[in-house]
Coordinates of C-alpha atoms in Angstrom, one line a residue:
M1210 CA 4.8 20.9 -21.3
D1211 CA 1.2 19.8 -21.9
L1212 CA 0.3 16.9 -19.7
I1213 CA -2.9 15.0 -20.6
L1214 CA -4.1 12.6 -17.9
S1215 CA -6.8 10.1 -18.5
G1216 CA -8.4 7.3 -16.6
P1217 CA -11.1 6.2 -14.2
E1218 CA -12.5 9.0 -12.2
L1219 CA -10.8 8.5 -8.8
A1220 CA -7.5 7.2 -10.3
A1221 CA -7.1 10.2 -12.6
A1222 CA -8.2 12.7 -10.0
T1223 CA -5.6 11.3 -7.6
A1224 CA -2.8 11.7 -10.1
A1225 CA -4.0 15.2 -11.1
R1226 CA -4.2 16.4 -7.5
R1227 CA -0.8 15.0 -6.5
L1228 CA 0.9 16.4 -9.7
A1229 CA -0.7 19.8 -9.2
G1230 CA 0.9 19.9 -5.7
W1231 CA 4.4 19.1 -7.0
T1232 CA 4.3 21.5 -10.0
G1233 CA 2.4 24.4 -8.4
T1234 CA -0.4 24.3 -10.9
P1235 CA -4.0 24.4 -9.9
A1236 CA -5.8 21.0 -9.8
P1237 CA -7.8 21.0 -13.0
A1238 CA -11.5 20.3 -13.4
P1239 CA -12.6 17.4 -15.7
D1240 CA -12.8 18.2 -19.4
D1241 CA -16.2 18.4 -21.0
G1242 CA -15.2 15.4 -23.1
Q1243 CA -15.4 13.0 -20.2
A1244 CA -17.3 9.8 -20.8
G1245 CA -19.0 8.0 -17.9
A1246 CA -16.5 7.3 -15.1
M1247 CA -13.5 8.1 -17.3
L1248 CA -11.9 11.5 -17.0
I1249 CA -9.5 13.5 -19.0
R1250 CA -7.5 16.2 -17.2
R1251 CA -5.0 18.6 -18.6
L1252 CA -2.2 20.2 -16.7
R1253 CA 0.6 22.6 -17.8
V1254 CA 3.8 21.4 -16.2
P1255 CA 7.4 22.7 -16.7
G1256 CA 9.1 21.5 -19.8
D1257 CA 8.5 21.4 -23.5
G1258 CA 6.4 19.1 -25.7
E1259 CA 3.6 16.9 -24.7
L1260 CA 3.1 13.8 -22.4
H1261 CA 0.1 11.5 -22.5
A1262 CA -0.3 9.6 -19.2
G1263 CA -3.2 7.2 -18.9
I1264 CA -4.7 4.7 -16.5
S1265 CA -6.8 1.8 -17.8
W1266 CA -8.7 -0.7 -15.7
H1267 CA -6.8 -3.8 -16.8
G1268 CA -3.7 -2.8 -18.6
P1269 CA -2.1 -5.7 -20.5
A1270 CA -4.3 -8.3 -19.0
S1271 CA -6.1 -10.3 -21.7
L1272 CA -9.6 -9.3 -20.7
G1273 CA -10.8 -7.7 -23.9
E1274 CA -13.0 -4.6 -23.7
R1275 CA -14.8 -5.7 -20.5
P1276 CA -15.9 -2.9 -18.2
G1277 CA -13.8 -2.3 -15.1
G1278 CA -14.5 -1.4 -11.5
E1279 CA -12.7 -1.3 -8.1
A1280 CA -14.6 -4.3 -6.6
A1281 CA -13.9 -6.5 -9.7
V1282 CA -10.2 -5.6 -9.6
Q1283 CA -9.9 -6.4 -5.9
A1284 CA -11.6 -9.7 -6.6
M1285 CA -9.4 -10.8 -9.6
S1286 CA -6.1 -9.7 -8.0
G1287 CA -6.5 -11.7 -4.8
L1288 CA -6.9 -8.7 -2.5
M1289 CA -10.3 -9.8 -1.4
Q1290 CA -9.0 -13.3 -0.6
V1291 CA -6.1 -11.9 1.5
H1292 CA -8.4 -9.3 3.3
G1293 CA -10.8 -12.1 4.3
R1294 CA -8.2 -14.7 5.6
D1295 CA -9.1 -14.3 9.2
L1296 CA -12.7 -15.1 8.6
G1297 CA -12.1 -17.7 5.9
V1298 CA -14.2 -16.0 3.3
P1299 CA -13.3 -13.2 0.8
R1300 CA -14.0 -9.7 2.0
R1301 CA -14.2 -6.4 0.0
L1302 CA -11.9 -3.6 1.1
G1303 CA -14.1 -0.5 1.7
L1304 CA -11.4 1.9 0.6
E1305 CA -10.7 2.1 -3.1
V1306 CA -7.1 1.0 -2.6
A1307 CA -6.4 -0.1 -6.2
S1308 CA -7.8 3.0 -7.8
V1309 CA -5.8 5.3 -5.5
T1310 CA -2.6 3.3 -5.9
S1311 CA -2.9 3.5 -9.7
G1312 CA -3.1 7.3 -9.4
V1313 CA 0.0 7.4 -7.3
L1314 CA 1.8 5.1 -9.8
L1315 CA 0.9 7.5 -12.6
T1316 CA 2.3 10.4 -10.6
H1317 CA 5.6 8.4 -10.3
A1318 CA 5.7 8.0 -14.1
V1319 CA 5.1 11.7 -14.8
L1320 CA 7.7 12.8 -12.2
A1321 CA 10.2 10.4 -13.7
Q1322 CA 9.6 11.8 -17.1
L1323 CA 10.2 15.3 -15.8
V1324 CA 13.5 14.1 -14.5
A1325 CA 14.4 12.3 -17.7
R1326 CA 13.6 15.4 -19.8
T1327 CA 16.1 17.5 -17.9
R1328 CA 18.7 14.9 -19.0
G1329 CA 17.7 14.9 -22.6
R1330 CA 15.7 11.8 -22.4
G1331 CA 12.1 10.8 -22.0
R1332 CA 9.0 9.3 -23.6
A1333 CA 5.8 10.8 -25.0
Q1334 CA 3.4 8.3 -23.5
V1335 CA 3.1 6.2 -20.4
E1336 CA 0.3 3.9 -19.1
T1337 CA -0.5 2.0 -15.9
S1338 CA -3.7 0.3 -14.7
V1339 CA -5.9 -0.2 -11.7
L1340 CA -5.4 -4.0 -11.9
E1341 CA -1.6 -3.6 -12.0
A1342 CA -1.8 -1.5 -8.9
A1343 CA -3.8 -4.1 -7.2
F1344 CA -1.2 -6.8 -8.1
L1345 CA 1.5 -4.6 -6.7
L1346 CA -0.4 -4.4 -3.3
A1347 CA -0.7 -8.2 -3.3
S1348 CA 2.7 -8.9 -4.7
H1349 CA 4.4 -10.4 -1.6
Y1350 CA 1.3 -12.6 -0.9
I1351 CA 1.5 -13.9 -4.4
A1352 CA 5.2 -14.6 -4.0
G1353 CA 4.6 -16.6 -0.9
A1354 CA 1.8 -18.6 -2.5
T1355 CA 3.7 -19.4 -5.7
C1356 CA 7.1 -20.5 -4.3
R1357 CA 8.1 -23.6 -6.3
D1358 CA 10.0 -25.3 -3.5
R1359 CA 8.2 -24.8 -0.2
G1360 CA 10.2 -27.5 1.5
D1361 CA 8.7 -28.7 4.7
W1362 CA 7.3 -25.3 5.6
T1363 CA 3.6 -25.0 6.5
P1364 CA 1.9 -22.0 8.0
P1365 CA 0.9 -22.2 11.7
P1366 CA -2.7 -23.5 12.2
P1367 CA -5.2 -20.8 13.1
A1368 CA -6.1 -20.4 16.8
A1369 CA -9.6 -20.2 18.1
A1370 CA -10.3 -16.5 18.6
P1371 CA -9.8 -13.2 16.7
G1372 CA -6.6 -11.3 17.0
P1373 CA -6.2 -7.5 17.1
P1374 CA -7.9 -5.1 17.3
F1375 CA -9.1 -5.8 20.8
R1376 CA -12.1 -4.5 22.7
S1377 CA -11.9 -3.2 26.3
S1378 CA -14.7 -3.6 28.8
D1379 CA -15.9 -0.1 28.1
G1380 CA -16.3 -0.9 24.4
R1381 CA -13.2 0.8 23.1
W1382 CA -11.3 -0.8 20.2
F1383 CA -7.5 -0.6 20.3
E1384 CA -4.4 -2.0 18.5
I1385 CA -1.1 -2.9 20.1
E1386 CA 2.4 -3.4 18.8
T1387 CA 5.7 -4.5 20.1
L1388 CA 8.8 -6.1 18.5
D1389 CA 9.9 -7.6 21.8
P1390 CA 8.4 -11.0 22.9
A1391 CA 9.3 -10.4 26.5
A1392 CA 7.3 -7.1 26.5
W1393 CA 4.4 -8.9 24.9
Q1394 CA 4.3 -11.5 27.7
R1395 CA 4.6 -8.9 30.5
F1396 CA 1.7 -6.9 29.0
W1397 CA -0.7 -9.8 28.8
R1398 CA 0.3 -11.2 32.2
A1399 CA -0.5 -7.7 33.6
L1400 CA -4.0 -8.1 32.1
G1401 CA -4.5 -11.5 33.6
A1402 CA -3.7 -13.8 30.6
G1403 CA -0.9 -15.5 32.5
D1404 CA -2.1 -19.1 31.9
A1405 CA -2.5 -18.6 28.1
D1406 CA -0.1 -20.1 25.5
M1407 CA 2.2 -17.2 25.1
S1408 CA 4.4 -18.9 22.6
T1409 CA 1.6 -19.7 20.2
A1410 CA 0.1 -16.3 20.6
W1411 CA 3.4 -14.5 19.9
T1412 CA 4.0 -16.7 16.8
H1413 CA 0.6 -15.7 15.4
F1414 CA 1.0 -12.1 16.3
R1415 CA 4.4 -11.7 14.8
S1416 CA 3.6 -13.6 11.6
R1417 CA 0.6 -11.4 10.7
Y1418 CA 2.9 -9.2 8.6
F1419 CA 3.8 -12.1 6.4
R1420 CA 0.6 -14.1 6.3
A1421 CA -2.2 -11.5 6.6
R1422 CA -3.8 -13.6 9.3
C1423 CA -3.8 -13.3 13.1
T1424 CA -6.0 -15.5 15.3
L1425 CA -5.1 -16.0 19.0
P1426 CA -6.1 -18.3 21.9
P1427 CA -9.3 -17.0 23.5
A1428 CA -7.6 -16.0 26.7
F1429 CA -6.2 -12.9 25.0
P1430 CA -9.3 -11.1 23.8
E1431 CA -11.0 -12.2 27.0
A1432 CA -8.3 -10.6 29.1
A1433 CA -8.7 -7.4 27.2
G1434 CA -12.4 -7.4 27.6
R1435 CA -12.1 -7.5 31.4
H1436 CA -10.4 -4.1 31.7
H1437 CA -11.2 -0.5 31.0
L1438 CA -9.1 1.1 28.3
A1439 CA -7.4 3.4 30.8
D1440 CA -6.1 0.4 32.7
I1441 CA -5.0 -1.2 29.5
V1442 CA -3.2 1.9 28.4
A1443 CA -1.3 2.0 31.7
A1444 CA -0.3 -1.6 31.4
A1445 CA 1.0 -1.0 27.9
A1446 CA 3.1 2.0 29.0
A1447 CA 4.5 0.1 32.0
N1448 CA 5.6 -2.7 29.7
R1449 CA 6.8 -0.7 26.7
V1450 CA 4.0 -1.9 24.4
S1451 CA 2.7 0.6 21.9
L1452 CA -1.1 1.1 21.9
V1453 CA -3.4 3.3 19.9
E1454 CA -7.2 3.5 19.8
V1455 CA -9.0 2.6 16.5
R1456 CA -10.4 5.9 15.4
E1457 CA -13.4 6.8 13.3
C1458 CA -13.0 9.1 10.3
G1459 CA -14.7 12.0 12.1
E1460 CA -12.0 11.9 14.8
V1461 CA -9.3 11.9 12.2
L1462 CA -10.9 14.8 10.4
A1463 CA -11.0 16.8 13.6
D1464 CA -7.2 16.2 14.2
T1465 CA -5.3 19.2 13.1
G1466 CA -1.9 17.5 13.6
L1467 CA -2.2 15.0 10.7
P1468 CA 0.4 15.1 7.9
A1469 CA -0.2 15.8 4.3
E1470 CA -0.8 12.9 1.9
R1471 CA 2.5 13.6 0.1
A1472 CA 6.1 13.6 1.2
A1473 CA 7.7 16.8 2.4
V1474 CA 10.5 18.0 0.1
A1475 CA 12.8 20.9 1.1
P1476 CA 16.2 22.1 -0.2
M1477 CA 19.4 21.5 1.7
G1478 CA 23.0 22.4 1.2
T1479 CA 24.4 25.0 -1.2
E1480 CA 23.3 25.7 -4.7
Q1481 CA 25.2 23.9 -7.5
P1482 CA 25.0 24.3 -11.2
A1483 CA 21.6 23.2 -12.5
A1484 CA 21.0 20.8 -15.3
A1485 CA 20.5 21.8 -18.9
A1486 CA 17.0 23.0 -19.9
S1487 CA 14.4 20.5 -20.7
V1488 CA 14.4 19.0 -24.2
P1489 CA 11.8 17.0 -26.1
P1490 CA 12.0 13.3 -25.7
A1491 CA 14.4 11.4 -27.9
A1492 CA 13.1 8.5 -30.0
G1493 CA 13.9 5.1 -28.4
A1494 CA 14.9 6.6 -25.1
A1495 CA 15.7 4.3 -22.2
L1496 CA 13.8 4.0 -18.9
P1497 CA 13.5 7.5 -17.4
L1498 CA 15.9 7.0 -14.4
E1499 CA 18.6 5.2 -16.3
G1500 CA 22.0 6.5 -15.0
I1501 CA 20.5 7.4 -11.6
E1502 CA 22.4 5.8 -8.6
V1503 CA 20.4 5.0 -5.5
V1504 CA 21.9 3.8 -2.1
E1505 CA 19.3 2.2 0.1
A1506 CA 19.8 1.3 3.8
T1507 CA 16.3 0.0 4.7
S1508 CA 14.4 -3.0 6.1
R1509 CA 10.9 -4.6 6.1
I1510 CA 8.7 -3.1 3.3
Q1511 CA 8.4 0.6 3.2
G1512 CA 12.0 1.3 2.3
P1513 CA 12.7 -1.8 0.1
L1514 CA 9.6 -1.3 -2.0
A1515 CA 10.4 2.4 -2.5
G1516 CA 13.9 1.3 -3.8
L1517 CA 12.4 -1.4 -6.0
L1518 CA 10.1 1.1 -7.6
L1519 CA 13.0 3.4 -8.4
Q1520 CA 14.8 0.4 -9.9
M1521 CA 11.8 -0.4 -12.0
L1522 CA 12.0 3.2 -13.3
G1523 CA 15.6 2.5 -14.4
A1524 CA 17.8 3.5 -11.5
H1525 CA 20.7 1.3 -10.2
V1526 CA 20.1 0.4 -6.6
V1527 CA 22.7 -0.6 -4.1
R1528 CA 21.2 -2.1 -1.0
V1529 CA 23.1 -1.9 2.3
E1530 CA 22.6 -4.8 4.7
P1531 CA 24.1 -5.6 8.1
P1532 CA 26.9 -8.2 8.4
G1533 CA 25.4 -11.6 7.6
G1534 CA 22.6 -10.1 5.5
D1535 CA 19.1 -8.9 6.2
P1536 CA 17.3 -11.3 8.6
I1537 CA 14.2 -11.0 6.4
R1538 CA 16.1 -13.2 4.0
L1539 CA 15.4 -16.1 6.3
V1540 CA 11.6 -15.8 6.4
P1541 CA 10.2 -19.0 4.7
P1542 CA 9.1 -20.3 2.3
Y1543 CA 12.1 -19.8 0.1
A1544 CA 12.4 -18.6 -3.5
G1545 CA 15.9 -19.8 -4.3
D1546 CA 18.4 -18.8 -1.6
D1547 CA 16.2 -16.2 0.0
G1548 CA 12.8 -16.1 1.6
Y1549 CA 9.9 -15.0 -0.6
F1550 CA 9.3 -11.9 1.4
F1551 CA 12.8 -10.6 0.9
A1552 CA 12.8 -11.6 -2.8
A1553 CA 9.5 -9.8 -3.5
F1554 CA 10.9 -6.4 -2.5
N1555 CA 14.7 -6.7 -3.1
R1556 CA 15.1 -8.6 -6.4
G1557 CA 17.7 -7.3 -8.8
K1558 CA 19.4 -4.9 -6.3
E1559 CA 23.1 -5.0 -5.7
A1560 CA 23.8 -5.9 -2.0
V1561 CA 26.7 -4.8 0.2
E1562 CA 27.2 -5.7 3.8
L1563 CA 28.3 -2.9 6.2
D1564 CA 28.5 -2.7 9.9
L1565 CA 26.9 0.8 10.5
G1566 CA 27.4 0.4 14.2
S1567 CA 31.2 0.9 13.6
P1568 CA 33.0 4.1 12.4
A1569 CA 34.5 2.1 9.5
G1570 CA 31.2 0.9 8.3
R1571 CA 29.7 4.4 8.4
R1572 CA 32.7 5.8 6.4
E1573 CA 32.1 3.1 3.8
L1574 CA 28.5 4.2 3.6
A1575 CA 29.6 7.8 3.2
D1576 CA 31.8 6.8 0.3
L1577 CA 28.9 5.0 -1.4
V1578 CA 26.6 8.0 -1.0
T1579 CA 29.1 10.5 -2.2
G1580 CA 28.7 9.1 -5.7
A1581 CA 24.9 8.6 -5.6
D1582 CA 21.9 10.7 -6.6
V1583 CA 19.6 9.3 -3.9
F1584 CA 20.1 8.0 -0.4
L1585 CA 17.1 6.3 1.2
H1586 CA 16.8 5.0 4.7
N1587 CA 14.1 4.0 7.3
W1588 CA 16.1 3.9 10.4
G1589 CA 14.5 4.6 13.8
P1590 CA 14.0 8.3 15.0
G1591 CA 17.3 10.0 15.8
R1592 CA 19.6 7.2 14.6
A1593 CA 20.8 9.0 11.4
D1594 CA 22.0 12.1 13.4
H1595 CA 23.5 9.9 16.1
W1596 CA 25.6 8.2 13.5
G1597 CA 26.5 11.4 11.7
L1598 CA 24.6 10.3 8.7
G1599 CA 21.8 12.9 8.8
A1600 CA 20.7 15.1 5.9
N1601 CA 23.0 18.0 6.7
D1602 CA 26.0 15.7 7.1
M1603 CA 25.5 14.1 3.7
A1604 CA 24.7 17.4 2.0
A1605 CA 28.2 18.4 2.9
W1606 CA 29.6 15.4 1.1
S1607 CA 27.2 15.3 -1.8
P1608 CA 25.6 18.7 -2.4
R1609 CA 23.2 17.5 -5.2
L1610 CA 22.0 14.5 -3.2
T1611 CA 18.3 13.7 -2.7
Y1612 CA 18.1 12.4 0.9
V1613 CA 15.0 10.4 1.7
E1614 CA 14.0 9.5 5.2
A1615 CA 11.1 7.0 5.4
S1616 CA 9.5 6.8 8.8
G1617 CA 6.3 5.6 10.5
W1618 CA 4.9 8.8 12.0
G1619 CA 6.7 11.5 10.2
D1620 CA 6.8 14.7 12.1
Q1621 CA 4.1 13.7 14.6
E1622 CA 6.1 14.2 17.8
R1623 CA 3.3 13.0 20.0
N1624 CA 3.4 9.6 18.4
R1625 CA 7.2 9.2 18.2
R1626 CA 7.3 7.2 21.4
L1627 CA 5.2 4.6 19.6
V1628 CA 6.5 1.9 17.2
G1629 CA 5.7 3.3 13.8
T1630 CA 4.3 0.2 12.1
E1631 CA 1.4 -0.8 9.8
F1632 CA -1.4 -1.7 12.1
L1633 CA -0.9 1.1 14.6
V1634 CA -0.9 3.6 11.8
Q1635 CA -4.0 2.1 10.1
A1636 CA -5.8 2.4 13.5
H1637 CA -4.7 6.0 14.3
A1638 CA -5.4 7.2 10.7
G1639 CA -9.0 5.9 10.9
M1640 CA -8.6 3.4 8.1
G1641 CA -10.4 0.7 10.0
A1642 CA -13.6 2.8 9.6
G1643 CA -13.0 3.6 5.9
L1644 CA -12.4 0.0 5.2
T1645 CA -15.3 -1.5 7.0
P1646 CA -19.1 -0.9 6.3
E1647 CA -21.6 0.3 8.8
G1648 CA -22.6 -2.1 11.5
E1649 CA -19.2 -3.8 11.8
P1650 CA -16.3 -3.1 14.1
P1651 CA -13.9 -0.6 12.5
A1652 CA -11.1 -3.2 12.0
P1653 CA -7.9 -2.3 10.1
S1654 CA -7.0 -4.7 7.3
R1655 CA -4.3 -7.4 7.6
V1656 CA -3.3 -6.4 4.0
L1657 CA -0.2 -4.2 4.4
L1658 CA -1.7 -1.2 2.8
V1659 CA 0.1 1.5 4.7
D1660 CA 3.5 -0.1 4.2
C1661 CA 2.9 -0.2 0.5
L1662 CA 1.5 3.3 0.2
G1663 CA 4.2 4.6 2.5
A1664 CA 6.7 3.1 0.1
L1665 CA 4.9 4.8 -2.8
V1666 CA 5.0 8.1 -1.0
A1667 CA 8.7 7.8 -0.4
C1668 CA 9.4 6.9 -4.1
E1669 CA 7.3 9.9 -5.2
G1670 CA 9.2 12.2 -2.8
A1671 CA 12.5 10.9 -4.2
L1672 CA 11.4 11.6 -7.8
A1673 CA 10.2 15.1 -6.8
G1674 CA 13.5 15.6 -5.1
L1675 CA 15.5 14.5 -8.2
W1676 CA 13.5 16.8 -10.4
R1677 CA 14.1 19.8 -8.1
V1678 CA 17.8 19.0 -7.9
A1679 CA 18.0 18.9 -11.7
T1680 CA 16.1 22.3 -12.0
T1681 CA 17.5 24.2 -9.0
G1682 CA 21.0 22.7 -8.5
R1683 CA 20.3 22.2 -4.7
G1684 CA 20.2 18.9 -2.9
Q1685 CA 16.8 18.0 -1.4
R1686 CA 15.7 16.4 1.9
V1687 CA 12.6 14.2 1.6
D1688 CA 10.5 13.2 4.6
A1689 CA 8.0 10.4 3.9
S1690 CA 6.0 8.4 6.3
L1691 CA 3.5 5.6 6.7
M1692 CA 1.0 8.2 8.0
A1693 CA 1.3 10.1 4.7
G1694 CA 0.6 6.8 2.9
A1695 CA -2.5 6.3 5.0
M1696 CA -3.7 9.8 4.3
S1697 CA -3.1 9.2 0.6
L1698 CA -5.4 6.2 0.6
Q1699 CA -8.3 8.0 2.2
A1700 CA -7.9 11.6 1.0
H1701 CA -11.0 11.3 -1.1
V1702 CA -13.0 9.9 1.9
L1703 CA -12.0 12.6 4.3
A1704 CA -12.6 15.3 1.6
G1705 CA -16.1 14.0 1.1
L1706 CA -16.8 14.0 4.8
R1707 CA -15.3 17.5 5.2
E1708 CA -17.3 19.0 2.3
L1709 CA -20.5 17.1 3.2
K1710 CA -20.4 15.4 -0.2
E1711 CA -20.0 11.8 0.7
R1712 CA -20.7 9.4 -2.1
F1713 CA -22.1 6.0 -1.1
R1714 CA -20.6 6.6 2.4
C1715 CA -21.9 7.7 5.8
H1716 CA -19.5 9.3 8.3
G1717 CA -16.6 7.9 6.2
R1718 CA -18.0 4.3 6.3
P1719 CA -19.0 2.6 3.1
V1720 CA -22.7 2.0 2.7
W1721 CA -23.2 -1.4 1.2
G1722 CA -26.1 -3.6 0.5
P1723 CA -26.0 -7.4 -0.2
L1724 CA -24.8 -6.8 -3.8
Q1725 CA -21.8 -4.7 -2.8
R1726 CA -20.1 -7.7 -1.1
P1727 CA -18.6 -10.8 -2.6
L1728 CA -21.4 -13.0 -3.9
E1729 CA -21.4 -16.7 -3.5
T1730 CA -22.0 -18.7 -6.7
A1731 CA -22.3 -22.4 -7.4
D1732 CA -18.5 -22.8 -7.5
G1733 CA -16.9 -19.7 -5.9
Y1734 CA -17.5 -16.0 -5.4
V1735 CA -17.8 -13.1 -7.8
A1736 CA -17.8 -9.3 -7.1
V1737 CA -19.8 -6.8 -9.1
D1738 CA -19.5 -3.0 -9.2
V1739 CA -23.0 -1.5 -8.6
E1740 CA -23.6 2.0 -7.2
G1741 CA -26.9 3.6 -6.7
D1742 CA -30.5 2.6 -7.5
R1743 CA -30.1 2.5 -11.2
D1744 CA -27.1 0.0 -11.2
T1745 CA -28.9 -2.1 -8.6
A1746 CA -32.1 -2.3 -10.5
K1747 CA -30.3 -3.2 -13.7
L1748 CA -28.4 -6.0 -11.9
C1749 CA -31.6 -7.4 -10.4
R1750 CA -33.3 -7.5 -13.8
L1751 CA -30.3 -9.3 -15.3
V1752 CA -30.3 -12.0 -12.7
G1753 CA -34.0 -12.4 -12.8
A1754 CA -34.8 -11.3 -9.2
T1755 CA -38.4 -10.2 -8.7
A1756 CA -38.7 -9.8 -5.0
G1757 CA -39.2 -6.1 -5.1
R1758 CA -37.0 -3.1 -4.3
G1759 CA -34.9 -2.3 -1.3
E1760 CA -32.8 -4.7 0.7
A1761 CA -35.2 -7.6 0.2
G1762 CA -34.8 -7.3 -3.6
E1763 CA -31.1 -7.2 -3.3
R1764 CA -31.0 -10.3 -1.1
A1765 CA -33.2 -12.1 -3.6
A1766 CA -30.8 -11.1 -6.4
A1767 CA -27.8 -12.2 -4.3
A1768 CA -29.4 -15.6 -3.8
R1769 CA -29.8 -16.1 -7.5
F1770 CA -26.0 -16.1 -7.9
R1771 CA -25.8 -19.5 -6.3
E1772 CA -27.6 -21.0 -9.3
R1773 CA -24.7 -20.6 -11.7
G1774 CA -20.9 -20.9 -11.7
V1775 CA -18.4 -18.0 -11.6
R1776 CA -17.5 -18.0 -15.3
Q1777 CA -21.1 -18.1 -16.4
W1778 CA -21.8 -15.0 -14.3
E1779 CA -18.7 -13.2 -15.5
E1780 CA -19.6 -13.8 -19.2
M1781 CA -23.2 -12.7 -18.7
L1782 CA -22.7 -9.6 -16.6
T1783 CA -19.6 -8.2 -18.4
G1784 CA -21.4 -8.8 -21.7
A1785 CA -24.2 -6.6 -20.3
G1786 CA -21.8 -3.9 -19.3
V1787 CA -21.7 -4.6 -15.6
P1788 CA -18.1 -4.7 -14.1
C1789 CA -17.7 -8.2 -12.6
G1790 CA -14.7 -10.2 -11.5
S1791 CA -14.3 -13.7 -10.2
V1792 CA -12.8 -13.7 -6.7
C1793 CA -9.3 -15.3 -6.7
S1794 CA -9.5 -18.0 -4.0
D1795 CA -6.0 -19.4 -4.4
L1796 CA -3.2 -17.0 -5.2
A1797 CA -1.0 -19.9 -6.3
Q1798 CA -3.3 -20.2 -9.4
L1799 CA -2.8 -16.7 -10.6
P1800 CA 0.2 -17.4 -12.9
T1801 CA -1.8 -20.2 -14.6
D1802 CA -4.6 -17.8 -15.6
P1803 CA -3.8 -16.8 -19.2
R1804 CA -5.8 -13.7 -18.9
L1805 CA -3.6 -12.4 -16.1
A1806 CA -0.2 -13.8 -16.9
A1807 CA 1.1 -10.6 -18.4
L1808 CA 0.8 -8.8 -15.0
L1809 CA 3.2 -11.2 -13.3
E1810 CA 6.9 -12.1 -13.6
E1811 CA 8.6 -15.2 -12.4
L1812 CA 11.8 -14.7 -10.4
P1813 CA 14.8 -17.1 -10.8
G1814 CA 14.1 -18.6 -7.4
G1815 CA 10.8 -19.9 -8.6
C1816 CA 8.1 -17.5 -7.3
H1817 CA 5.9 -15.0 -9.1
V1818 CA 5.6 -11.3 -8.3
A1819 CA 3.8 -8.3 -9.8
A1820 CA 5.5 -7.1 -12.9
T1821 CA 6.6 -3.5 -13.5
P1822 CA 3.4 -1.5 -13.5
W1823 CA 4.4 1.0 -16.3
R1824 CA 4.4 0.8 -20.0
W1825 CA 6.2 3.4 -22.1
A1826 CA 5.9 4.5 -25.7
A1827 CA 8.0 7.0 -27.6

């Protein structure tokens, strides 16, 4: 099958590289017909016919033909607002998270079409966009902000000092994690923070996953700053608190034990009859995974979002929860009967309650899985085998099953003693450096980037597994991880550093002047996409800055933005071909913006979430 990929440079290149890895074809070079930052790439993949897969900047948003860019998309989607919550001002994310995510989403669509074509279905065209990818990354924050009935819930007030990462007396930055409040208290008392308000600090620390904010009483960073890192590491180990250093990109590049950016997919069980040969797509075909059954036993974000994406592609998903339901249902504010956080990732799934700690509950799960195409879990290391629910066990019951294990660290044995969660993985993977410009501490983002990309990697692995089952007749085991998600987000950064071809970066860090950050206007902030001297000079001319070249000229241009309002700058700059976006300062207002309404959907419980990010055509 001829696959024609098109889209912005990084987004299209991400999809082409990932698909080349799955299909065994060489990653193609751009066509001669590329225009500006838009690329067209052609791959030959298994199957008949032709598939056009495209990425636009804005998708179905009502933004006309305005130029697009990563910074503008981060601004409009609310990502800059969420990333800057701790400081109270919007902040740009140094990694091109929306562009990369859109490339992964397009990879999903193509793999889903390969599966559909083995079943006599499929479409000839699919599209997603960078802005839709950004909305997906911000979806749970939008859900929390748009709950219709917030009751008497209010977020905890900020404390006086920064939260993690912390800095030791010898100048080393580190992240910590524990799910146990008693372990948290023991650790900080060991560092001499015994008189601090432990209850307030724990509340802020725990809620950072839901609120993207974590400030703490000053006693905590002060206690960390009185000790060498070696002593802090010893205190963490003694009190069962996970700790990792915040690494730079160069340290990550030198680490030979890092996982690939994709899931690992390997055959299991015995060979079964394969599906019929691929056929051209039928007119008016349904969603590509219609008829696929998924059983999901997951918690938090990584697993539930992976299941949600499979559901958006047409699969029927049965969600297994403990007796009494998933505790995340109780996280306020509420969208109907459930907390917004749960609703954002589990809407539309069929839920069943099973006690997997009992033999009877495990037998019921086995019965469910026997009739399914995909089983997805994110249990802790070793639990599946302990319960007799490992890949080999299930392959005996369901030989054509795609078995997906979503973990934190993957096969990194050295880190398996650590809790495999968002902020530890960001720190260990060097994302704090890739996200943060030179001259600032390499701080990981409070945005749950790794959980989301870990989910996308798990979904991609499930789709690749389904395709291999259909074409080989053998069940597949898929190992996906948060670490693989982190590597996906920064693959282009590490490649540039490795090949000595960094683009607007130095040692993996973004190199920004005053114009690459959110710009304060008379009534808010805007973000513009300018790269290199030519773009910068053009912007300076447009805004009437005459202070000369270099940083002084850029500062003069930035100062001019305070003279007009956001909408005036948007109209002027986009009309002149400069990608520009107003920074969303209140996520609750996104559904009321008629330009962006098509990218959101309202749930029955009264909150808004990102809509399905794919559009199909026969």
